Short mmCIF file of C-alpha atoms in Angstrom, two decimals:
data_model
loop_
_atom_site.label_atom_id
_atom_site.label_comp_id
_atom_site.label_asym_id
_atom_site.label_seq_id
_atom_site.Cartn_x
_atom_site.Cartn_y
_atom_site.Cartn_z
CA UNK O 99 -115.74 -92.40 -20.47
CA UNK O 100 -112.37 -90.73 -21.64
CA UNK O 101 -110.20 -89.28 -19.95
CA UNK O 102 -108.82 -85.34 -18.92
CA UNK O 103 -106.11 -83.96 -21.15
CA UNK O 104 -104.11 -80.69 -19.53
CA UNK O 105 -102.34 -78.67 -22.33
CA UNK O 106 -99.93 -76.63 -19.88
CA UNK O 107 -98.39 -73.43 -21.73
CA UNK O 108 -100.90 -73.88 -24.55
CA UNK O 109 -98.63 -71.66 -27.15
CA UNK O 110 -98.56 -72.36 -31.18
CA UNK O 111 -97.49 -76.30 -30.80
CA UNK O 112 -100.21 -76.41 -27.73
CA UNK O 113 -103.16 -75.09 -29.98
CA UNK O 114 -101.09 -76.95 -33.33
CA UNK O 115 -102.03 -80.68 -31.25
CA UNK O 116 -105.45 -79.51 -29.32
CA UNK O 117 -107.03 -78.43 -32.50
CA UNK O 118 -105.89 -82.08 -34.28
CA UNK O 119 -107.38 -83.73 -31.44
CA UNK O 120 -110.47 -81.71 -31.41
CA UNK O 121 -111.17 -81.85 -34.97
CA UNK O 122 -110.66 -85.28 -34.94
CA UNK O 123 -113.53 -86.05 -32.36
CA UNK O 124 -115.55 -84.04 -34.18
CA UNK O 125 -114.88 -86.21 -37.04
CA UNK O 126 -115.24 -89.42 -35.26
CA UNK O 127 -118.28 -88.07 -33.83
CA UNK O 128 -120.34 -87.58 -37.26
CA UNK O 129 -118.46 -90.72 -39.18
CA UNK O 130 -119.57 -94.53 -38.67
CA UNK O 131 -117.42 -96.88 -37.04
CA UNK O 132 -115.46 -98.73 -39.48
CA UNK O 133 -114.69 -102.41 -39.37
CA UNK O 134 -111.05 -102.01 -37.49
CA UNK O 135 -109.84 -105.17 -39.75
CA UNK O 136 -111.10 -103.36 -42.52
CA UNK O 137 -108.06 -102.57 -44.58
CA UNK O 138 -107.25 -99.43 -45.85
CA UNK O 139 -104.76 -97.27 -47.65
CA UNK O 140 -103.96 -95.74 -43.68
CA UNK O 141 -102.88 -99.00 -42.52
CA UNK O 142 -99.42 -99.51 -40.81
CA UNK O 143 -96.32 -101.25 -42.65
CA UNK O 144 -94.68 -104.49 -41.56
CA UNK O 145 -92.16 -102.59 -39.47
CA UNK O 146 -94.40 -101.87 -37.48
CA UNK O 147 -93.04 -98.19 -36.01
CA UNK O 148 -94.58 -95.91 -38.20
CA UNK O 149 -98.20 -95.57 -37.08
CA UNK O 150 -101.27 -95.24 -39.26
CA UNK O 151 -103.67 -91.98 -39.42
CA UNK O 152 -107.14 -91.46 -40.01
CA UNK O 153 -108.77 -94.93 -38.92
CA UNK O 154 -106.66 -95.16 -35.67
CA UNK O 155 -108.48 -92.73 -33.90
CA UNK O 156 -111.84 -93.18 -35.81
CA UNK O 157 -111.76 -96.99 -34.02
CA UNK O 158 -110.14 -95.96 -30.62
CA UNK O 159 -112.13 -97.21 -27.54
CA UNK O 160 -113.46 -94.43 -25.89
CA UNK O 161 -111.45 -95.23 -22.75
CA UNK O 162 -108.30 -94.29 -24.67
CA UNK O 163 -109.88 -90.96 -26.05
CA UNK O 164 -109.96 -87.50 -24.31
CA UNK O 165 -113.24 -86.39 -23.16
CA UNK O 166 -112.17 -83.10 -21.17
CA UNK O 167 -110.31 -80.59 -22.07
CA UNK O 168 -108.11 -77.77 -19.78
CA UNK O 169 -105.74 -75.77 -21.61
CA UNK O 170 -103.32 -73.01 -19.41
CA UNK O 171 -101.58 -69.66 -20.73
CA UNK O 172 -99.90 -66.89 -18.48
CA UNK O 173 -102.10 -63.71 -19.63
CA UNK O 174 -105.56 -63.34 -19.64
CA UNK O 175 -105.59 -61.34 -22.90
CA UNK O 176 -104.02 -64.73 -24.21
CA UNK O 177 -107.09 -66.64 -23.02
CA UNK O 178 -109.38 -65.17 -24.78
CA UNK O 179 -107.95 -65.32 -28.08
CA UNK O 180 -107.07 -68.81 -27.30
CA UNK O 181 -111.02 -69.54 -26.77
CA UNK O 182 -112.30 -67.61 -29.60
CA UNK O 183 -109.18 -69.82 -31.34
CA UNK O 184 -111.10 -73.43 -29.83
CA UNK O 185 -114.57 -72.08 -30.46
CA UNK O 186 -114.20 -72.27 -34.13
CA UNK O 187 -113.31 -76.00 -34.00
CA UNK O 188 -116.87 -77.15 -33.41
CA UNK O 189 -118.45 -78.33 -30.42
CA UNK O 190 -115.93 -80.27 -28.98
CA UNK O 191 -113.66 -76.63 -29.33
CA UNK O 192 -116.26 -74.48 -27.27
CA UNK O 193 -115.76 -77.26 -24.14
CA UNK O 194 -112.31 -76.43 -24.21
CA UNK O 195 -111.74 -74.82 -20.23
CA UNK O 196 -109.25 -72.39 -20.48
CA UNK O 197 -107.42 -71.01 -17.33
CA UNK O 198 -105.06 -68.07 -17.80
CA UNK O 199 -102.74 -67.04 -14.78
CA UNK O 200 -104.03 -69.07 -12.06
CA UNK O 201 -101.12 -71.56 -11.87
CA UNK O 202 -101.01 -75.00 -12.84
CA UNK O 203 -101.06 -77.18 -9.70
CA UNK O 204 -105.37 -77.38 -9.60
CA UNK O 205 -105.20 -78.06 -13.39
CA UNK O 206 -103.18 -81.21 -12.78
CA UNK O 207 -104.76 -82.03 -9.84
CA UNK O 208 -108.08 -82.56 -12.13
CA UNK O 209 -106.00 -84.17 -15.20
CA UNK O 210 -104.85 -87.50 -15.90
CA UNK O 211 -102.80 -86.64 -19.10
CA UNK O 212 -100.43 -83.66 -18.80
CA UNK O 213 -99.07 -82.47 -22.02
CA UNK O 214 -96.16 -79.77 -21.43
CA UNK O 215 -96.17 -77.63 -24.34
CA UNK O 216 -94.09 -74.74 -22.57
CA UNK O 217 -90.23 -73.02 -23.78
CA UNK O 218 -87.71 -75.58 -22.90
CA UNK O 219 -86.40 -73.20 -19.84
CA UNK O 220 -89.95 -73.14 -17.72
CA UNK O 221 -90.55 -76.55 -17.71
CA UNK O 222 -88.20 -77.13 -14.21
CA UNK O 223 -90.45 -74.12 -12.68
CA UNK O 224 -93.91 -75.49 -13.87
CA UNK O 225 -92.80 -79.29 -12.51
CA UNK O 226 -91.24 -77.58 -9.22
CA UNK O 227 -94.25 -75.41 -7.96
CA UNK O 228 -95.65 -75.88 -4.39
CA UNK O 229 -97.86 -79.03 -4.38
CA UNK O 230 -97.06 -80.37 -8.11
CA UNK O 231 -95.55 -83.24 -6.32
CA UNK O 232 -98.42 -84.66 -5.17
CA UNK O 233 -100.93 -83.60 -8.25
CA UNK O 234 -98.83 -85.13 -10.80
CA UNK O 235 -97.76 -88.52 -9.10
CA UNK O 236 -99.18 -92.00 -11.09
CA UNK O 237 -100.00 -89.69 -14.13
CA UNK O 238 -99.04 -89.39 -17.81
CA UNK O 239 -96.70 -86.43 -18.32
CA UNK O 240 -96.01 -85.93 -21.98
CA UNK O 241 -93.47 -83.19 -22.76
CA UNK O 242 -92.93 -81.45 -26.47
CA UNK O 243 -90.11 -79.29 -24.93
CA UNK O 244 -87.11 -79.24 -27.38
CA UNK O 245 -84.21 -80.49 -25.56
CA UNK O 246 -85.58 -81.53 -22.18
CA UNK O 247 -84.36 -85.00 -21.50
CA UNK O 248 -85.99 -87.64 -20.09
CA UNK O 249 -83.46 -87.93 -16.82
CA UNK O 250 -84.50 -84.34 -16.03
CA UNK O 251 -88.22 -84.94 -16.15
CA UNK O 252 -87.72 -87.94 -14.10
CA UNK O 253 -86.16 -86.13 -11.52
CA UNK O 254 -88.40 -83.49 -11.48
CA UNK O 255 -91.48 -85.62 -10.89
CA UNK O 256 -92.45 -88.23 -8.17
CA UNK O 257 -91.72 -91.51 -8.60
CA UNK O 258 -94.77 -93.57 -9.93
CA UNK O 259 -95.06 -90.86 -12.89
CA UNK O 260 -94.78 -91.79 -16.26
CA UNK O 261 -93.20 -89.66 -18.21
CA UNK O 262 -92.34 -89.25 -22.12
CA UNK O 263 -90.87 -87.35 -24.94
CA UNK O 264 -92.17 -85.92 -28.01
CA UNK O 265 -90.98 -83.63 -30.95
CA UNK O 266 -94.30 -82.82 -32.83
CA UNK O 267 -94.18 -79.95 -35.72
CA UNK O 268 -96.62 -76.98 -36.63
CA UNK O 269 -98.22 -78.80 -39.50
CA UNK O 270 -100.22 -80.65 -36.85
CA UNK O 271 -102.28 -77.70 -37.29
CA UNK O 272 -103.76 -78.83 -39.97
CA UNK O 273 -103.07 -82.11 -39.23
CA UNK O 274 -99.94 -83.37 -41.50
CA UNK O 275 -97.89 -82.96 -38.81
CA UNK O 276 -95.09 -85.39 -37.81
CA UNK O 277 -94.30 -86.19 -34.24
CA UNK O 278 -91.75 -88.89 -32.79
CA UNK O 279 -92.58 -90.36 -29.25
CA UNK O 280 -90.11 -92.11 -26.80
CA UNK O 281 -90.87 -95.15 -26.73
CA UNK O 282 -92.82 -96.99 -23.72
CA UNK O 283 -94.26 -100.64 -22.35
CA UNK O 284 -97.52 -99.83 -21.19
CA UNK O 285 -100.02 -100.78 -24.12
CA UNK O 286 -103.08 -99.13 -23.04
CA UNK O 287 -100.48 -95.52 -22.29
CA UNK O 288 -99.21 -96.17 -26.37
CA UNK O 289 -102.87 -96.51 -27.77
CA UNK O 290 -103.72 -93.42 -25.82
CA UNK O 291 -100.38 -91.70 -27.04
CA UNK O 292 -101.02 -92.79 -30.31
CA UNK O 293 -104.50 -91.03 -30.81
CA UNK O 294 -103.20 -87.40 -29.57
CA UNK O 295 -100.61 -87.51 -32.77
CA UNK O 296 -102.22 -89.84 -35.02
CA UNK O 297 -105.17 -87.50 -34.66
CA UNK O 298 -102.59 -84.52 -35.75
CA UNK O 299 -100.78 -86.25 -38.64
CA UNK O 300 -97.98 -89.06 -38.35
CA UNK O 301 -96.50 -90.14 -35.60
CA UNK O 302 -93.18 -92.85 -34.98
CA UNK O 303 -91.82 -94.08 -32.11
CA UNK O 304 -88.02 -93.92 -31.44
CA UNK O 305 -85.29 -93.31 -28.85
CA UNK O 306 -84.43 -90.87 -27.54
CA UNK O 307 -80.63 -90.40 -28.84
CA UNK O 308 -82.39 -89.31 -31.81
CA UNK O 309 -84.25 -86.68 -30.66
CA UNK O 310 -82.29 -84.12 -31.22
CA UNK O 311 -81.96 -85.02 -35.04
CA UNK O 312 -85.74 -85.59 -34.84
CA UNK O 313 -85.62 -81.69 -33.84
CA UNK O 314 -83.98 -79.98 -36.31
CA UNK O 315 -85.50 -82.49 -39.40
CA UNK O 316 -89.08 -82.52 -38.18
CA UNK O 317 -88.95 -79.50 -35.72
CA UNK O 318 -87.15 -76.97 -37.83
CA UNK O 319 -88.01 -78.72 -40.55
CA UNK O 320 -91.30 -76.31 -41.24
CA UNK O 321 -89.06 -73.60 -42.23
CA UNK O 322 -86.27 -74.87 -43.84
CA UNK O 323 -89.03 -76.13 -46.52
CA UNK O 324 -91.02 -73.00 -46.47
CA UNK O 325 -87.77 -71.24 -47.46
CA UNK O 326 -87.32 -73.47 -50.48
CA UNK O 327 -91.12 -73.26 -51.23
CA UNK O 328 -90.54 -68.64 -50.99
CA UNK O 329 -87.66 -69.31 -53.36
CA UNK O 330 -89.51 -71.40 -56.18
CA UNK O 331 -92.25 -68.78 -55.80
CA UNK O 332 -90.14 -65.42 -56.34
CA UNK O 333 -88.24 -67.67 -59.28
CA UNK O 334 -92.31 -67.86 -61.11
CA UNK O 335 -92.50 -64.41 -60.32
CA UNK O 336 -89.14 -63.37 -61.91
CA UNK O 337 -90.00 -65.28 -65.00
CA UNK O 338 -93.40 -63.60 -65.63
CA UNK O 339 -95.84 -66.04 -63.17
CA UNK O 340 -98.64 -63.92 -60.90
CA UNK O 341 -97.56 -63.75 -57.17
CA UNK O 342 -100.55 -65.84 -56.31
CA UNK O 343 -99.87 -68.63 -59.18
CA UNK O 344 -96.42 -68.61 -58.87
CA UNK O 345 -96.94 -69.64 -54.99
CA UNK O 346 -100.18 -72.08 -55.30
CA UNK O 347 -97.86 -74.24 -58.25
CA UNK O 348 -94.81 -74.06 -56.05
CA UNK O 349 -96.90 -75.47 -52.78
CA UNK O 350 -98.65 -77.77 -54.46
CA UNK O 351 -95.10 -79.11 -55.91
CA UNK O 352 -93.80 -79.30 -52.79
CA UNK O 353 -96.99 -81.21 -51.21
CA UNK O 354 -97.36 -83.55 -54.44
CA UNK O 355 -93.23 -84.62 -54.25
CA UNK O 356 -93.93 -85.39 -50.57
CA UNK O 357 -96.50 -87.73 -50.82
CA UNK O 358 -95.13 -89.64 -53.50
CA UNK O 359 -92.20 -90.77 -51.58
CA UNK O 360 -94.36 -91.02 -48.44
CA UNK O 361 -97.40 -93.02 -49.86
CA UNK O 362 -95.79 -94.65 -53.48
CA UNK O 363 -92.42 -95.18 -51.50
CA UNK O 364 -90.07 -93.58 -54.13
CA UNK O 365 -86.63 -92.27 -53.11
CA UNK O 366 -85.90 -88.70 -53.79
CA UNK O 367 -83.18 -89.62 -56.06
CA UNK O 368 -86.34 -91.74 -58.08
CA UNK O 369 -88.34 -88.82 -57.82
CA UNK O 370 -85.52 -86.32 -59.58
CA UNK O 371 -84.21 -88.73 -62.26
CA UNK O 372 -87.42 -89.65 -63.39
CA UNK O 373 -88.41 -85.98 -64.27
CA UNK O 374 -84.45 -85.32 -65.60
CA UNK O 375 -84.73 -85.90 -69.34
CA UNK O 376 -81.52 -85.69 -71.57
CA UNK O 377 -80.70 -81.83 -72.18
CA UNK O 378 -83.63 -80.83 -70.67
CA UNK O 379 -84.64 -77.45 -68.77
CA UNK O 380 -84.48 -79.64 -65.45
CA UNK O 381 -81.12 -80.75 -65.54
CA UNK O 382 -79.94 -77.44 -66.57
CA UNK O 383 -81.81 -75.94 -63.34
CA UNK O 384 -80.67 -78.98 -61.32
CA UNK O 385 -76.79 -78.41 -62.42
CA UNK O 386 -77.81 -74.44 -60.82
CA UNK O 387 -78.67 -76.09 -57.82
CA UNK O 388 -75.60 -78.14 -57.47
CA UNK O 389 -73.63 -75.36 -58.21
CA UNK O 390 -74.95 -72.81 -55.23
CA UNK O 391 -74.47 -76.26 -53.12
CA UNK O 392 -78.14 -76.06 -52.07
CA UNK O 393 -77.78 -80.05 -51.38
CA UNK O 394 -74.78 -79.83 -48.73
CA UNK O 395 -76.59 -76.59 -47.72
CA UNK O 396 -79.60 -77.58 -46.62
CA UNK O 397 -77.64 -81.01 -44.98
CA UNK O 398 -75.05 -78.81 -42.94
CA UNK O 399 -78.49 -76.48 -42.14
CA UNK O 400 -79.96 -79.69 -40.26
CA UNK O 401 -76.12 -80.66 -38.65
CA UNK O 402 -76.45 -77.01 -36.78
CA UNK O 403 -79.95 -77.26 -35.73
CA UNK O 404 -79.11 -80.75 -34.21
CA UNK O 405 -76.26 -80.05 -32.50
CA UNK O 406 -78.23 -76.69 -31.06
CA UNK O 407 -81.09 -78.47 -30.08
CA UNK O 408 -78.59 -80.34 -28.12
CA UNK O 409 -78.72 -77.42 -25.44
CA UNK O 410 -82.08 -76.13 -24.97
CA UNK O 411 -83.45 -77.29 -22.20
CA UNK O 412 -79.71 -77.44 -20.15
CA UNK O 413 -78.50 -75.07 -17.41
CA UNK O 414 -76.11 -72.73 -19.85
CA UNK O 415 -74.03 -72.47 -16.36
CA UNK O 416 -73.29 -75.95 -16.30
#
């Protein structure tokens, strides 16, 4: 039943997609089944590239699940927090096997699914140690390192390996992330895909030319908002607001606007006009805006982060 996941350099994204996973089994472990034809407000659109949360794992077959769990970090010291981190996820959390320092080759021996979660520049040296070759060959190798393309996996693995891409971000924490997969054939390989990021937040298939956009919008993303969300606080604090007010209305702002275009549909140009009334304080503070060229700002902001995502991953001496 299930199948072995291997989280290799299990950093912030690492833990970010092994705790949605984990708290998702836990979930699907106390809730009923549901009906999968059973429609509900998680279910996918006609384009059919955006996937559905929630009820896509809850309804996986167990086959397409994980059911083991080895996660790997350089320093023992790291381990242990990493445990304590798993431990407070539940049951499924405390099975988590965590191996610090002993090298990755045994771990992917005993895996099926390796997920890569290491800087850009050590994933050649974890792919190219003594006897990889052989425990990686016919498996699932999954890498979230920023700029790593697929021809250099390929090479660096056997042939009869499947390998893909994705760019998850650090909400799947808390499972809103948003993670884009390259795409591939093999229907039973997509399910399984499917319920490590649906079980973390959204997740969209697309090729890889857009990656690097995918990178600095989704990747990068996290902070460029949190700097926006900083700003709106100190603004409620200049004008009189409590620290801890000013930051719960300015969060909650932020998270309300985002679901309305996600889940009503409305275009962020809807979304601003229809709270811009005639000579009201909003258009005055939106005319601000405009004039410190926050809008071109924040577009060229994404343009650099693109074009340096562009190079992690590649041999600076080339």
């Amino acid at each position: 039943m299930g199948y072995t996941l291997a989280v290799l350099g299990c950093g912030t994204m690492g833990i970010a997609i092994l705790s949605g996973v984990l708290s998702s089994l836990e979930e699907r472990n106390s809730t009923p089944l549901k009906n999968p034809n059973h429609h509900t407000g998680d279910s996918e659109p006609p384009s059919g590239i955006s996937t559905p949360t929630g009820s896509q794992f809850l309804n996986a077959p167990e086959e397409s699940l994980p059911s083991k769990f080895i996660a790997t970090v350089g320093r023992e010291e790291t381990g242990r927090k990493l445990k304590k981190t798993f431990e407070s996820l539940g049951r499924f959390g405390s099975d988590v096997e965590i191996r610090a320092g002993k090298g990755n080759v045994n771990t992917v021996q005993e895996a099926d699914v390796i997920l890569i979660c290491s800087k850009p520049n050590i994933a050649k040296t974890i792919l190219s140690e003594p006897g990889m070759t052989e425990a990686v060959k016919g498996k699932l190798v999954i890498s979230i390192c920023a700029g790593v393309t697929i021809s250099q996996l390929v090479s660096w693995v056997p042939e009869g390996t499947t390998v893909v891409r994705a760019m998850p971000n650090t909400p799947c924490k808390i499972r809103e992330g948003m993670t884009v997969v390259t795409p591939l054939s093999d229907a039973l390989l997509r399910t399984l895909i499917l319920n490590i990021f649906t079980s973390c937040g959204r997740c969209r298939f697309l090729d890889e030319k857009y990656f690097d956009a995918c990178t600095a919008v989704a990747g990068s993303g996290p902070a460029f908002v949190a700097l926006v969300l900083e700003a709106m606080a100190d603004g409620g604090v200049m004008m009189g607001l409590p620290r801890v007010e000013a930051l719960e209305l300015a969060a909650q702002t932020l998270q309300g606007t985002g679901r309305m275009a996600l889940y009503a549909g409305l275009h962020p140009a809807q979304l601003k006009d229809s709270v811009t009334t005639p000579g009201g304080c909003t258009i005055a503070g939106l005319l601000t805006l405009e004039d410190g060229r926050v809008r071109s700002t924040m577009a060229r902001a994404i343009q650099v982060a693109t074009n340096h995502a562009a190079g992690l991953g590649q041999d600076p001496k080339k």
